[in-house]
Tab-separated table of C-alpha atoms and ligand atoms in Angstrom:
chain	number	residue	atom	x	y	z
A	229	MET	CA	47.952	-0.198	0.220
A	230	THR	CA	44.982	-2.465	-0.240
A	231	ILE	CA	44.243	-4.708	2.690
A	232	HIS	CA	42.126	-7.575	1.486
A	233	ASP	CA	42.361	-10.911	3.194
A	234	ALA	CA	39.852	-13.357	4.578
A	235	SER	CA	40.133	-12.107	8.147
A	236	THR	CA	39.213	-8.581	7.022
A	237	THR	CA	36.147	-9.456	4.999
A	238	GLN	CA	34.715	-12.346	6.938
A	239	THR	CA	31.320	-12.161	8.626
A	240	SER	CA	30.779	-12.987	12.279
A	241	GLY	CA	29.988	-16.736	12.051
A	242	THR	CA	26.367	-17.400	12.952
A	243	MET	CA	24.044	-14.623	11.884
A	244	VAL	CA	23.028	-11.494	13.760
A	245	LEU	CA	19.258	-11.063	14.105
A	246	GLY	CA	17.519	-7.956	15.387
A	247	ALA	CA	13.891	-6.845	15.484
A	248	MET	CA	13.243	-3.407	14.001
A	249	PHE	CA	10.330	-2.140	16.076
A	250	ARG	CA	7.634	-0.179	14.275
A	251	ALA	CA	4.588	-0.214	16.490
A	252	VAL	CA	1.870	0.127	13.884
A	253	GLY	CA	3.718	-1.996	11.345
A	254	ALA	CA	6.469	-1.485	8.815
A	255	TYR	CA	4.216	-2.038	5.805
A	256	PRO	CA	2.417	1.191	4.828
A	257	SER	CA	-0.988	-0.422	5.444
A	258	GLY	CA	0.096	-2.790	8.249
A	259	TRP	CA	-1.971	-0.992	10.856
A	260	ARG	CA	-5.137	-1.640	8.823
A	261	TYR	CA	-4.699	-5.414	8.637
A	262	PRO	CA	-7.463	-7.235	10.564
A	263	GLY	CA	-6.244	-7.932	14.122
A	264	ALA	CA	-3.088	-5.828	13.759
A	265	HIS	CA	-1.849	-3.512	16.486
A	266	HIS	CA	-3.068	-0.170	15.189
A	267	ASP	CA	-3.514	2.279	18.061
A	268	PRO	CA	-0.420	4.059	19.455
A	269	ARG	CA	-2.286	4.598	22.723
A	270	ASP	CA	-1.485	0.937	23.464
A	271	ASP	CA	2.184	1.130	22.457
A	272	THR	CA	3.543	0.603	25.974
A	273	GLU	CA	2.170	-2.920	26.203
A	274	VAL	CA	3.156	-3.695	22.619
A	275	ILE	CA	6.740	-2.517	23.153
A	276	LYS	CA	6.981	-4.759	26.205
A	277	ALA	CA	5.327	-7.793	24.588
A	278	THR	CA	7.430	-7.514	21.420
A	279	ALA	CA	10.704	-7.198	23.346
A	280	LEU	CA	9.839	-10.213	25.520
A	281	GLU	CA	8.859	-12.247	22.466
A	282	ALA	CA	12.143	-11.296	20.762
A	283	GLU	CA	14.074	-12.201	23.903
A	284	ARG	CA	12.385	-15.620	24.187
A	285	ALA	CA	13.592	-16.309	20.643
A	286	GLY	CA	17.105	-15.137	21.616
A	287	LEU	CA	17.267	-12.244	19.126
A	288	ASP	CA	20.384	-10.109	19.491
A	289	TYR	CA	18.530	-6.834	19.845
A	290	ILE	CA	15.364	-4.833	19.432
A	291	PHE	CA	15.917	-1.645	17.436
A	292	PHE	CA	14.035	1.658	17.609
A	293	GLY	CA	14.264	4.164	14.738
A	294	ASP	CA	13.584	7.870	15.265
A	295	TRP	CA	12.161	10.933	13.564
A	296	LEU	CA	12.224	14.492	14.901
A	297	ALA	CA	8.976	15.910	13.542
A	298	THR	CA	5.439	14.938	12.725
A	299	GLY	CA	2.605	16.203	10.565
A	300	PRO	CA	-0.519	15.067	8.758
A	301	ASP	CA	1.516	13.981	5.731
A	302	LEU	CA	2.947	11.043	7.709
A	303	GLU	CA	-0.461	9.379	7.491
A	304	PHE	CA	0.305	8.854	3.818
A	305	ARG	CA	4.016	8.238	4.199
A	306	ASP	CA	5.144	6.412	7.323
A	307	PRO	CA	2.213	6.167	9.751
A	308	TYR	CA	4.424	4.500	12.397
A	309	LEU	CA	6.326	7.788	12.724
A	310	ALA	CA	3.308	10.028	13.348
A	311	ALA	CA	2.915	9.552	17.136
A	312	ARG	CA	5.285	7.292	19.034
A	313	ILE	CA	7.398	6.681	22.121
A	314	GLU	CA	10.842	8.322	21.933
A	315	PRO	CA	13.568	5.630	21.467
A	316	LEU	CA	15.843	6.344	24.467
A	317	SER	CA	12.768	6.346	26.691
A	318	ALA	CA	11.634	3.038	25.171
A	319	VAL	CA	14.984	1.336	25.819
A	320	ALA	CA	15.202	2.754	29.355
A	321	PHE	CA	11.777	1.226	30.006
A	322	LEU	CA	12.845	-2.102	28.491
A	323	ALA	CA	16.044	-2.160	30.563
A	324	GLY	CA	13.832	-3.004	33.536
A	325	VAL	CA	11.444	-5.329	31.736
A	326	THR	CA	13.888	-7.567	29.820
A	327	SER	CA	17.143	-9.217	30.923
A	328	ARG	CA	19.194	-10.437	27.944
A	329	ILE	CA	18.202	-8.799	24.673
A	330	GLY	CA	20.229	-5.859	23.277
A	331	LEU	CA	18.439	-2.503	23.148
A	332	ILE	CA	19.299	-0.164	20.263
A	333	ALA	CA	17.971	3.410	20.183
A	334	THR	CA	18.346	5.784	17.234
A	335	VAL	CA	19.581	9.283	17.993
A	336	ASN	CA	19.957	12.155	15.585
A	337	ALA	CA	23.484	13.582	15.804
A	338	THR	CA	22.474	16.859	14.189
A	339	TYR	CA	20.303	17.850	17.136
A	340	SER	CA	22.127	16.098	20.001
A	341	ASP	CA	24.149	17.536	22.846
A	342	ALA	CA	27.205	15.361	23.537
A	343	TYR	CA	27.210	15.661	27.325
A	344	THR	CA	23.478	14.931	27.678
A	345	LEU	CA	23.639	11.998	25.286
A	346	ALA	CA	26.734	10.572	26.998
A	347	ARG	CA	24.976	10.778	30.379
A	348	ILE	CA	21.774	9.141	29.207
A	349	SER	CA	23.513	6.421	27.193
A	350	ALA	CA	26.022	5.548	29.948
A	351	SER	CA	23.135	5.440	32.425
A	352	VAL	CA	20.909	3.206	30.289
A	353	ASP	CA	23.864	0.958	29.526
A	354	ARG	CA	24.499	0.486	33.246
A	355	LEU	CA	20.789	0.160	34.095
A	356	SER	CA	20.380	-2.544	31.442
A	357	GLY	CA	23.468	-4.548	32.424
A	358	GLY	CA	25.416	-3.485	29.314
A	359	ARG	CA	22.774	-3.972	26.646
A	360	LEU	CA	22.470	-0.542	25.001
A	361	GLY	CA	23.406	0.338	21.411
A	362	LEU	CA	23.117	3.777	19.783
A	363	ASN	CA	22.144	4.106	16.122
A	364	ILE	CA	23.644	7.496	15.328
A	365	VAL	CA	22.095	9.054	12.213
A	366	THR	CA	22.236	12.497	10.664
A	367	GLY	CA	18.526	12.766	9.816
A	368	ALA	CA	16.653	13.465	6.620
A	369	GLU	CA	13.666	15.415	8.006
A	370	PRO	CA	13.979	19.175	7.303
A	371	ARG	CA	11.200	20.058	9.779
A	372	ALA	CA	13.466	18.903	12.614
A	373	ALA	CA	15.362	22.211	12.309
A	374	ALA	CA	12.423	24.382	13.350
A	375	ASN	CA	11.749	22.021	16.262
A	376	HIS	CA	15.259	22.661	17.598
A	377	GLY	CA	15.655	26.396	17.191
A	378	ARG	CA	17.484	26.228	13.868
A	379	GLU	CA	16.672	28.141	10.714
A	380	ALA	CA	17.446	25.292	8.344
A	381	HIS	CA	18.363	21.616	8.290
A	382	TRP	CA	22.095	21.442	7.528
A	383	GLY	CA	23.424	19.929	4.332
A	384	ASN	CA	25.003	16.473	4.177
A	385	GLU	CA	28.621	17.617	4.769
A	386	GLN	CA	27.881	19.660	7.860
A	387	ARG	CA	25.632	16.961	9.319
A	388	TYR	CA	28.307	14.291	8.890
A	389	ASP	CA	31.061	16.559	10.272
A	390	SER	CA	28.881	16.985	13.332
A	391	ALA	CA	28.060	13.253	13.612
A	392	GLU	CA	31.741	12.262	13.462
A	393	GLU	CA	32.573	14.785	16.172
A	394	LEU	CA	29.701	13.584	18.301
A	395	ILE	CA	30.938	9.980	18.249
A	396	ASP	CA	34.496	11.073	19.122
A	397	ALA	CA	33.223	13.235	21.983
A	398	LEU	CA	30.962	10.457	23.322
A	399	ARG	CA	33.810	7.962	23.440
A	400	LEU	CA	36.017	10.353	25.405
A	401	LEU	CA	33.195	11.194	27.807
A	402	TRP	CA	32.344	7.509	28.325
A	403	ASP	CA	36.007	6.975	29.289
A	404	SER	CA	35.977	9.695	31.969
A	405	TRP	CA	36.137	7.208	34.833
A	406	GLY	CA	39.281	5.129	34.397
A	407	GLU	CA	39.865	1.737	35.983
A	408	GLY	CA	40.105	2.307	39.764
A	409	ALA	CA	38.959	5.958	39.631
A	410	LEU	CA	36.046	5.230	41.946
A	411	VAL	CA	37.597	3.927	45.182
A	412	ALA	CA	34.650	4.150	47.639
A	413	ASP	CA	36.728	2.621	50.424
A	414	GLN	CA	34.821	2.930	53.697
A	415	ALA	CA	37.828	2.084	55.862
A	416	SER	CA	40.231	4.683	54.459
A	417	GLY	CA	37.546	7.214	53.598
A	418	VAL	CA	38.952	7.605	50.070
A	419	TYR	CA	36.071	8.043	47.629
A	420	LEU	CA	37.875	8.650	44.360
A	421	ASP	CA	41.300	8.816	42.754
A	422	PRO	CA	41.529	12.181	40.921
A	423	ALA	CA	44.445	10.950	38.759
A	424	ARG	CA	42.135	8.422	37.121
A	425	LEU	CA	39.249	10.806	36.472
A	426	HIS	CA	39.822	12.093	32.948
A	427	GLN	CA	38.873	15.413	31.381
A	428	ALA	CA	37.630	15.004	27.785
A	429	ASP	CA	38.670	18.525	26.735
A	430	PHE	CA	37.254	17.770	23.314
A	431	VAL	CA	37.795	20.587	20.857
A	432	GLY	CA	35.358	20.648	17.982
A	433	ARG	CA	33.209	22.920	15.878
A	434	HIS	CA	29.932	21.226	16.740
A	435	HIS	CA	30.412	19.358	20.006
A	436	PRO	CA	33.157	20.944	22.118
A	437	VAL	CA	32.903	19.517	25.621
A	438	ALA	CA	35.060	19.583	28.746
A	439	GLY	CA	34.013	16.594	30.853
A	440	PRO	CA	34.506	14.533	32.910
A	441	LEU	CA	31.165	12.782	32.682
A	442	ASN	CA	29.219	12.438	35.919
A	443	VAL	CA	28.231	8.831	35.135
A	444	LEU	CA	30.579	5.845	35.451
A	445	ARG	CA	32.009	4.174	32.347
A	446	PRO	CA	29.348	2.124	30.500
A	447	LEU	CA	29.532	-1.597	31.301
A	448	GLN	CA	30.354	-2.163	27.631
A	449	GLY	CA	33.201	0.371	27.796
A	450	HIS	CA	31.875	2.186	24.756
A	451	VAL	CA	28.224	1.736	23.897
A	452	PRO	CA	28.268	0.041	20.443
A	453	VAL	CA	27.723	2.637	17.707
A	454	VAL	CA	25.415	1.641	14.863
A	455	HIS	CA	25.113	3.888	11.824
A	456	ALA	CA	22.404	3.928	9.133
A	457	GLY	CA	22.662	6.114	6.067
A	458	THR	CA	23.000	6.085	2.325
A	459	SER	CA	25.529	8.734	1.194
A	460	GLU	CA	29.268	8.602	0.542
A	461	ARG	CA	29.850	10.386	3.860
A	462	SER	CA	27.731	7.740	5.555
A	463	ARG	CA	30.000	4.999	4.183
A	464	ALA	CA	33.062	6.965	5.349
A	465	LEU	CA	31.604	7.270	8.855
A	466	VAL	CA	30.897	3.529	8.957
A	467	GLN	CA	34.503	2.770	8.085
A	468	SER	CA	36.084	5.287	10.447
A	469	ARG	CA	33.825	4.978	13.483
A	470	ALA	CA	30.893	2.514	13.473
A	471	ASP	CA	30.731	-0.886	15.164
A	472	VAL	CA	27.629	-1.886	13.223
A	473	ALA	CA	26.481	-0.647	9.804
A	474	LEU	CA	22.795	-0.800	8.905
A	475	VAL	CA	22.708	-0.620	5.124
A	476	GLY	CA	20.255	-1.173	2.329
A	477	LEU	CA	21.954	-3.286	-0.362
A	478	GLY	CA	21.031	-3.694	-4.022
A	479	PRO	CA	20.828	-7.088	-5.716
A	480	LEU	CA	22.556	-10.070	-4.106
A	481	ALA	CA	25.015	-10.279	-7.001
A	482	SER	CA	26.625	-6.940	-6.080
A	483	ALA	CA	26.106	-7.041	-2.291
A	484	ARG	CA	29.334	-8.891	-1.527
A	485	GLN	CA	31.365	-6.192	-3.225
A	486	ALA	CA	29.657	-3.480	-1.155
A	487	THR	CA	30.041	-5.298	2.167
A	488	ASP	CA	33.684	-6.226	1.442
A	489	ALA	CA	34.452	-2.587	0.602
A	490	LEU	CA	33.102	-1.415	3.963
A	491	ARG	CA	35.082	-4.015	5.916
A	492	VAL	CA	38.290	-3.414	3.965
A	493	GLY	CA	37.922	0.346	4.510
A	494	ALA	CA	37.444	-0.158	8.255
A	495	ALA	CA	40.407	-2.538	8.531
A	496	ALA	CA	42.626	-0.085	6.608
A	497	GLN	CA	41.985	2.417	9.406
A	498	GLY	CA	42.989	-0.117	12.035
A	499	ARG	CA	39.450	-0.604	13.267
A	500	GLY	CA	38.181	-3.709	15.023
A	501	PRO	CA	35.440	-5.938	13.591
A	502	LEU	CA	32.581	-4.222	11.738
A	503	ARG	CA	29.198	-5.917	11.763
A	504	ILE	CA	27.007	-5.290	8.719
A	505	VAL	CA	23.253	-5.785	8.863
A	506	THR	CA	20.570	-5.125	6.283
A	507	PRO	CA	16.811	-4.644	6.659
A	508	VAL	CA	14.405	-7.372	5.482
A	509	LEU	CA	10.617	-7.358	5.598
A	510	PRO	CA	9.196	-10.904	5.541
A	511	ILE	CA	5.500	-11.499	4.873
A	512	LEU	CA	4.868	-14.965	6.263
A	513	GLY	CA	2.062	-17.447	5.619
A	514	ASP	CA	1.364	-21.142	6.354
A	515	THR	CA	1.698	-21.842	2.649
A	516	LEU	CA	2.965	-19.822	-0.277
A	517	GLU	CA	-0.632	-19.095	-1.318
A	518	ASP	CA	-1.470	-17.961	2.204
A	519	ALA	CA	1.523	-15.598	2.253
A	520	TRP	CA	0.579	-14.118	-1.123
A	521	SER	CA	-2.964	-13.638	0.089
A	522	ILE	CA	-1.685	-11.678	3.150
A	523	HIS	CA	0.553	-9.666	0.840
A	524	ASP	CA	-2.308	-8.909	-1.561
A	525	THR	CA	-4.583	-7.863	1.319
A	526	LEU	CA	-1.887	-5.523	2.643
A	527	LEU	CA	-1.446	-4.092	-0.828
A	528	SER	CA	-5.158	-3.474	-1.274
A	529	LEU	CA	-5.295	-1.693	2.121
A	530	VAL	CA	-2.641	0.924	1.287
A	531	SER	CA	-4.526	4.202	1.439
A	532	VAL	CA	-3.394	6.686	-1.121
A	533	SER	CA	-3.348	10.436	-0.881
A	534	PRO	CA	-5.390	12.220	-3.544
A	535	GLY	CA	-2.228	14.344	-4.131
A	536	PRO	CA	-0.392	16.059	-5.578
A	537	SER	CA	-0.045	18.227	-2.457
A	538	ASP	CA	-3.359	17.964	-0.610
A	539	GLY	CA	-3.076	21.730	-0.366
A	540	ARG	CA	-0.744	21.288	2.624
A	541	GLU	CA	2.235	23.322	1.700
A	542	GLY	CA	5.586	21.942	2.806
A	543	PHE	CA	4.279	18.436	3.361
A	544	ASP	CA	5.250	15.506	1.243
A	545	SER	CA	1.957	13.627	1.147
A	546	ALA	CA	2.242	13.627	-2.636
A	547	ARG	CA	4.695	10.776	-2.310
A	548	ARG	CA	1.884	8.314	-1.840
A	549	SER	CA	-0.203	9.306	-4.847
A	550	LEU	CA	-0.485	8.093	-8.392
A	551	ALA	CA	0.849	11.445	-9.530
A	552	ALA	CA	4.089	10.709	-7.651
A	553	LEU	CA	4.696	7.848	-10.063
A	554	GLU	CA	4.911	10.241	-13.021
A	555	ASP	CA	8.385	11.317	-11.984
A	556	VAL	CA	9.475	7.746	-11.464
A	557	VAL	CA	8.290	6.221	-14.739
A	558	GLY	CA	8.717	9.390	-16.828
A	559	LEU	CA	5.201	9.392	-18.321
A	560	PRO	CA	1.931	11.213	-17.541
A	561	VAL	CA	-0.268	8.768	-15.589
A	562	GLY	CA	-3.211	11.032	-14.689
A	563	ARG	CA	-5.730	9.211	-16.904
A	564	PHE	CA	-5.198	5.847	-15.171
A	565	GLY	CA	-6.929	4.502	-12.070
A	566	LEU	CA	-4.923	3.079	-9.191
A	567	ASP	CA	-6.394	-0.390	-9.644
A	568	ASP	CA	-6.172	-0.387	-13.453
A	569	ASP	CA	-3.797	-2.870	-15.025
A	570	VAL	CA	-0.678	-1.328	-16.523
A	571	ASP	CA	-0.952	-1.668	-20.291
A	572	PRO	CA	2.126	-3.512	-21.684
A	573	GLU	CA	2.463	-0.855	-24.405
A	574	VAL	CA	2.534	1.899	-21.786
A	575	ALA	CA	5.053	-0.061	-19.680
A	576	ALA	CA	7.284	-0.407	-22.745
A	577	ARG	CA	7.606	3.411	-22.810
A	578	PHE	CA	8.752	3.702	-19.166
A	579	ASN	CA	12.176	5.169	-18.478
A	580	ASP	CA	14.900	3.051	-16.792
A	581	ALA	CA	13.622	3.749	-13.263
A	582	GLY	CA	10.103	2.753	-14.345
A	583	ALA	CA	11.442	-0.446	-15.929
A	584	ARG	CA	13.263	-1.271	-12.658
A	585	LEU	CA	10.010	-0.781	-10.766
A	586	VAL	CA	8.243	-3.217	-13.130
A	587	ASP	CA	11.037	-5.751	-12.479
A	588	LEU	CA	10.717	-5.222	-8.725
A	589	ALA	CA	6.948	-5.790	-8.837
A	590	ALA	CA	7.482	-8.996	-10.838
A	591	GLN	CA	10.088	-10.188	-8.365
A	592	ARG	CA	8.022	-9.349	-5.272
A	593	SER	CA	4.554	-10.307	-6.491
A	594	GLY	CA	4.875	-12.282	-9.724
A	595	ARG	CA	2.774	-9.647	-11.486
A	596	THR	CA	3.809	-8.560	-14.994
A	597	PRO	CA	2.345	-6.201	-17.636
A	598	GLY	CA	-0.106	-8.272	-19.690
A	599	GLY	CA	0.699	-11.429	-17.649
A	600	SER	CA	-1.780	-13.906	-16.127
A	601	ARG	CA	-1.436	-11.843	-12.920
A	602	PRO	CA	-1.291	-8.394	-14.489
A	603	VAL	CA	0.644	-5.676	-12.697
A	604	ARG	CA	-1.498	-2.703	-11.581
A	605	TRP	CA	-0.544	0.902	-10.952
A	606	ARG	CA	-1.084	0.192	-7.249
A	607	ASP	CA	1.626	-2.521	-7.354
A	608	LEU	CA	4.101	-0.080	-8.857
A	609	LEU	CA	3.277	2.651	-6.361
A	610	VAL	CA	3.565	0.433	-3.280
A	611	ASN	CA	6.800	-1.141	-4.491
A	612	HIS	CA	8.107	2.375	-4.938
A	613	LEU	CA	7.114	3.176	-1.338
A	614	VAL	CA	8.665	0.128	0.343
A	615	PRO	CA	12.452	0.411	0.005
A	616	TYR	CA	13.295	-2.806	1.834
A	617	ALA	CA	13.833	-6.348	0.637
A	618	VAL	CA	10.327	-7.856	0.903
A	619	VAL	CA	10.257	-11.653	1.105
A	620	VAL	CA	6.840	-13.299	0.721
A	621	GLY	CA	6.472	-16.976	1.592
A	622	THR	CA	6.667	-19.669	4.226
A	623	VAL	CA	9.197	-19.924	7.051
A	624	GLU	CA	11.404	-21.957	4.667
A	625	THR	CA	11.261	-19.244	1.974
A	626	VAL	CA	12.380	-16.612	4.462
A	627	ALA	CA	15.047	-18.814	6.104
A	628	ASN	CA	16.459	-19.617	2.638
A	629	HIS	CA	16.578	-15.922	1.767
A	630	LEU	CA	18.440	-15.041	4.980
A	631	GLN	CA	20.823	-17.971	4.541
A	632	ASN	CA	21.651	-16.915	0.953
A	633	TRP	CA	22.286	-13.332	1.904
A	634	HIS	CA	24.366	-14.284	4.914
A	635	GLN	CA	26.501	-16.746	2.984
A	636	LEU	CA	26.734	-15.015	-0.384
A	637	GLY	CA	26.055	-11.341	0.362
A	638	GLY	CA	28.636	-10.965	3.113
A	639	VAL	CA	26.157	-9.531	5.610
A	640	ASP	CA	26.502	-10.480	9.271
A	641	GLY	CA	22.779	-10.380	9.722
A	642	PHE	CA	19.415	-8.716	9.469
A	643	ASN	CA	17.138	-6.102	10.966
A	644	ILE	CA	13.780	-7.795	10.685
A	645	LEU	CA	10.858	-5.510	9.885
A	646	THR	CA	7.383	-6.767	10.621
A	647	PRO	CA	4.536	-5.768	8.278
A	648	TYR	CA	2.219	-5.589	11.296
A	649	LEU	CA	2.361	-6.637	14.957
A	650	GLY	CA	1.897	-9.164	16.474
A	651	GLU	CA	0.938	-12.382	14.485
A	652	GLN	CA	3.512	-11.689	11.762
A	653	PHE	CA	6.280	-11.149	14.315
A	654	GLU	CA	5.465	-14.426	16.053
A	655	ARG	CA	5.592	-16.244	12.735
A	656	PHE	CA	9.163	-15.003	12.512
A	657	THR	CA	10.272	-15.684	16.092
A	658	ARG	CA	8.463	-19.031	16.395
A	659	GLY	CA	8.797	-20.249	12.807
A	660	VAL	CA	11.846	-18.794	11.063
A	661	VAL	CA	14.172	-18.489	14.077
A	662	PRO	CA	13.884	-22.186	15.136
A	663	LEU	CA	14.552	-23.195	11.540
A	664	LEU	CA	17.694	-21.036	11.414
A	665	LYS	CA	18.796	-22.601	14.711
A	666	ALA	CA	18.160	-26.106	13.367
A	667	ARG	CA	20.331	-25.274	10.351
A	668	GLY	CA	23.116	-24.055	12.658
A	669	LEU	CA	22.814	-20.522	11.264
A	670	PHE	CA	21.730	-18.867	14.515
A	671	ARG	CA	22.974	-19.699	18.026
A	672	PRO	CA	20.553	-21.725	20.231
A	673	TYR	CA	20.322	-18.982	22.910
A	674	TYR	CA	22.361	-16.119	24.366
A	675	THR	CA	25.883	-17.079	25.351
A	676	GLY	CA	26.737	-13.701	26.921
A	677	THR	CA	24.973	-10.923	28.733
A	678	THR	CA	25.840	-7.675	26.895
A	679	LEU	CA	25.063	-6.396	23.409
A	680	ARG	CA	28.795	-6.540	22.660
A	681	ASP	CA	28.741	-10.222	23.684
A	682	HIS	CA	25.804	-10.903	21.359
A	683	LEU	CA	27.534	-9.135	18.452
A	684	ARG	CA	30.941	-10.602	19.304
A	685	LEU	CA	32.500	-7.159	19.579
A	686	PRO	CA	35.373	-6.787	22.063
A	687	VAL	CA	35.226	-4.217	24.879
A	688	PRO	CA	37.499	-1.327	23.817
A	689	GLU	CA	40.333	-0.122	25.988
A	690	ASN	CA	39.838	3.199	27.799
A	691	LEU	CA	41.210	5.842	25.391
A	692	PHE	CA	43.044	7.743	28.150
A	693	GLU	CA	44.676	4.584	29.468
A	694	ALA	CA	45.570	3.479	25.934
A	695	ARG	CA	47.358	6.846	25.515
A	696	VAL	CA	49.357	6.306	28.699
A	697	ALA	CA	50.194	2.742	27.697
A	698	ALA	CA	51.436	4.011	24.314
A	699	LEU	CA	53.888	6.500	25.910
B	350	FMN	C1	17.842	0.985	7.096
B	350	FMN	C2	17.934	2.433	7.479
B	350	FMN	C3	17.255	2.898	8.603
B	350	FMN	C4	17.313	4.247	8.968
B	350	FMN	N1	16.636	4.682	10.061
B	350	FMN	C5	16.649	6.009	10.365
B	350	FMN	C6	15.893	6.536	11.462
B	350	FMN	O1	15.252	5.784	12.190
B	350	FMN	N2	15.923	7.858	11.681
B	350	FMN	C7	16.642	8.729	10.909
B	350	FMN	O2	16.623	9.920	11.154
B	350	FMN	N3	17.374	8.252	9.884
B	350	FMN	C8	17.384	6.928	9.587
B	350	FMN	N4	18.120	6.472	8.534
B	350	FMN	C9	18.974	7.394	7.816
B	350	FMN	C10	18.164	8.289	6.898
B	350	FMN	O3	17.390	7.493	6.068
B	350	FMN	C11	19.028	9.178	6.039
B	350	FMN	O4	19.618	8.336	5.075
B	350	FMN	C12	20.066	9.895	6.776
B	350	FMN	O5	19.632	10.387	7.958
B	350	FMN	C13	20.663	10.975	5.916
B	350	FMN	O6	21.942	10.588	5.638
B	350	FMN	P1	22.396	10.154	4.189
B	350	FMN	O7	22.466	11.419	3.388
B	350	FMN	O8	23.742	9.536	4.396
B	350	FMN	O9	21.410	9.191	3.658
B	350	FMN	C14	18.072	5.137	8.171
B	350	FMN	C15	18.764	4.670	7.052
B	350	FMN	C16	18.712	3.327	6.693
B	350	FMN	C17	19.481	2.872	5.494
């Protein structure tokens, strides 16, 4: 049976807006931009200042990604991952510093223990007044295995089997304390009602766990589960278990189909509302020329590994080298310099992936082979490195982009990446957000207190009590 009606595929009304926190910037060279936050030794203050700025603007949440290894290669890949505050620690810290904004921490299911994660997440949810979200991912970093006593990083199937189990186990553990289980009546001396304290007794290959949990039920009932991934199994997990999907989407023309498919799949399994958000990286200037100038400066500051391997076996620093482009465009590129223009005759011989990269560069920077602003090898390489939608322009340009995607792409909202902190983030919170509010696309300020309130997700019934009610 195909379930496909308006109530299944509709978005959540006004848009969802979250800040994706990357301390030294989400653009590969963000940390090098003059005046940018660039030193992880000062991250504590920057985490606090960014969360407070996001909260003043009324953003739904601040979001922390995670990575379970580091190495010198990250300098040339994702410098923000090299040395950073662990996400659950960051949100626990922010629980005491902020009062309204949602706090989403990424956790890697492959290396998590269900009982420990349930304890920490229920605790942070209660400490924050019901503002925690967990982005449960399966991880793509093979070095994580050796950091957790494993011989190898599991394949996709095993990782997703484990992630699905983990979510099921967490929800049972969070429901350990039923309504009225904690009596704490001083007069009668009754502290708890054993009949309402539930054993999880979860049987599973990866996360078997007995319970009950020694933390009360989260204020949100179940901490909202976000999931970010790219594979078929990732889409299946979104439909069967996630409250929020964080997905990269292709062109706008095909986005609606992809978002509808996720919502229809979730509804077919009797799930509640699914919120879908997509990452966007705005580069904002006072004028269009100003924004392009910031973009071009960022581009020129991307440091490139000499590659192909830097002699560091096992590390992927080659990804940010000219040589890495050979595989993408399907031609030898060794004789070219990074800042050479791409000859139109050479570009004409690119394979399909290379041709797509040329289109992307034209779309993002107006540069074309042989054009008045010729495309350079550097443009192709950096566009290859930045997998997010990059929007360069004024606050109006960015607001128009978000409005289009919200109305035509079927996304509930956006995880906003900032090329560097903090001026670029303030341009978003103080420029784009007020414009979205003025257009009625974003609510004026918080109307509720929990992350579920912000995302308009209902509090789920306790699974044990739902079972009894169904008998
Ligand atoms: C927008 C986005 C953000 C992500 N953030 C993280 C992250 O912070 N940490 C992580 O381990 N994986 C993250 N992932 C997931 C990985 O990129 C990777 O896709 C996943 O762990 C492997 O699952 P897959 O095979 O389904 O892609 C993110 C994915 C997307 C689409």
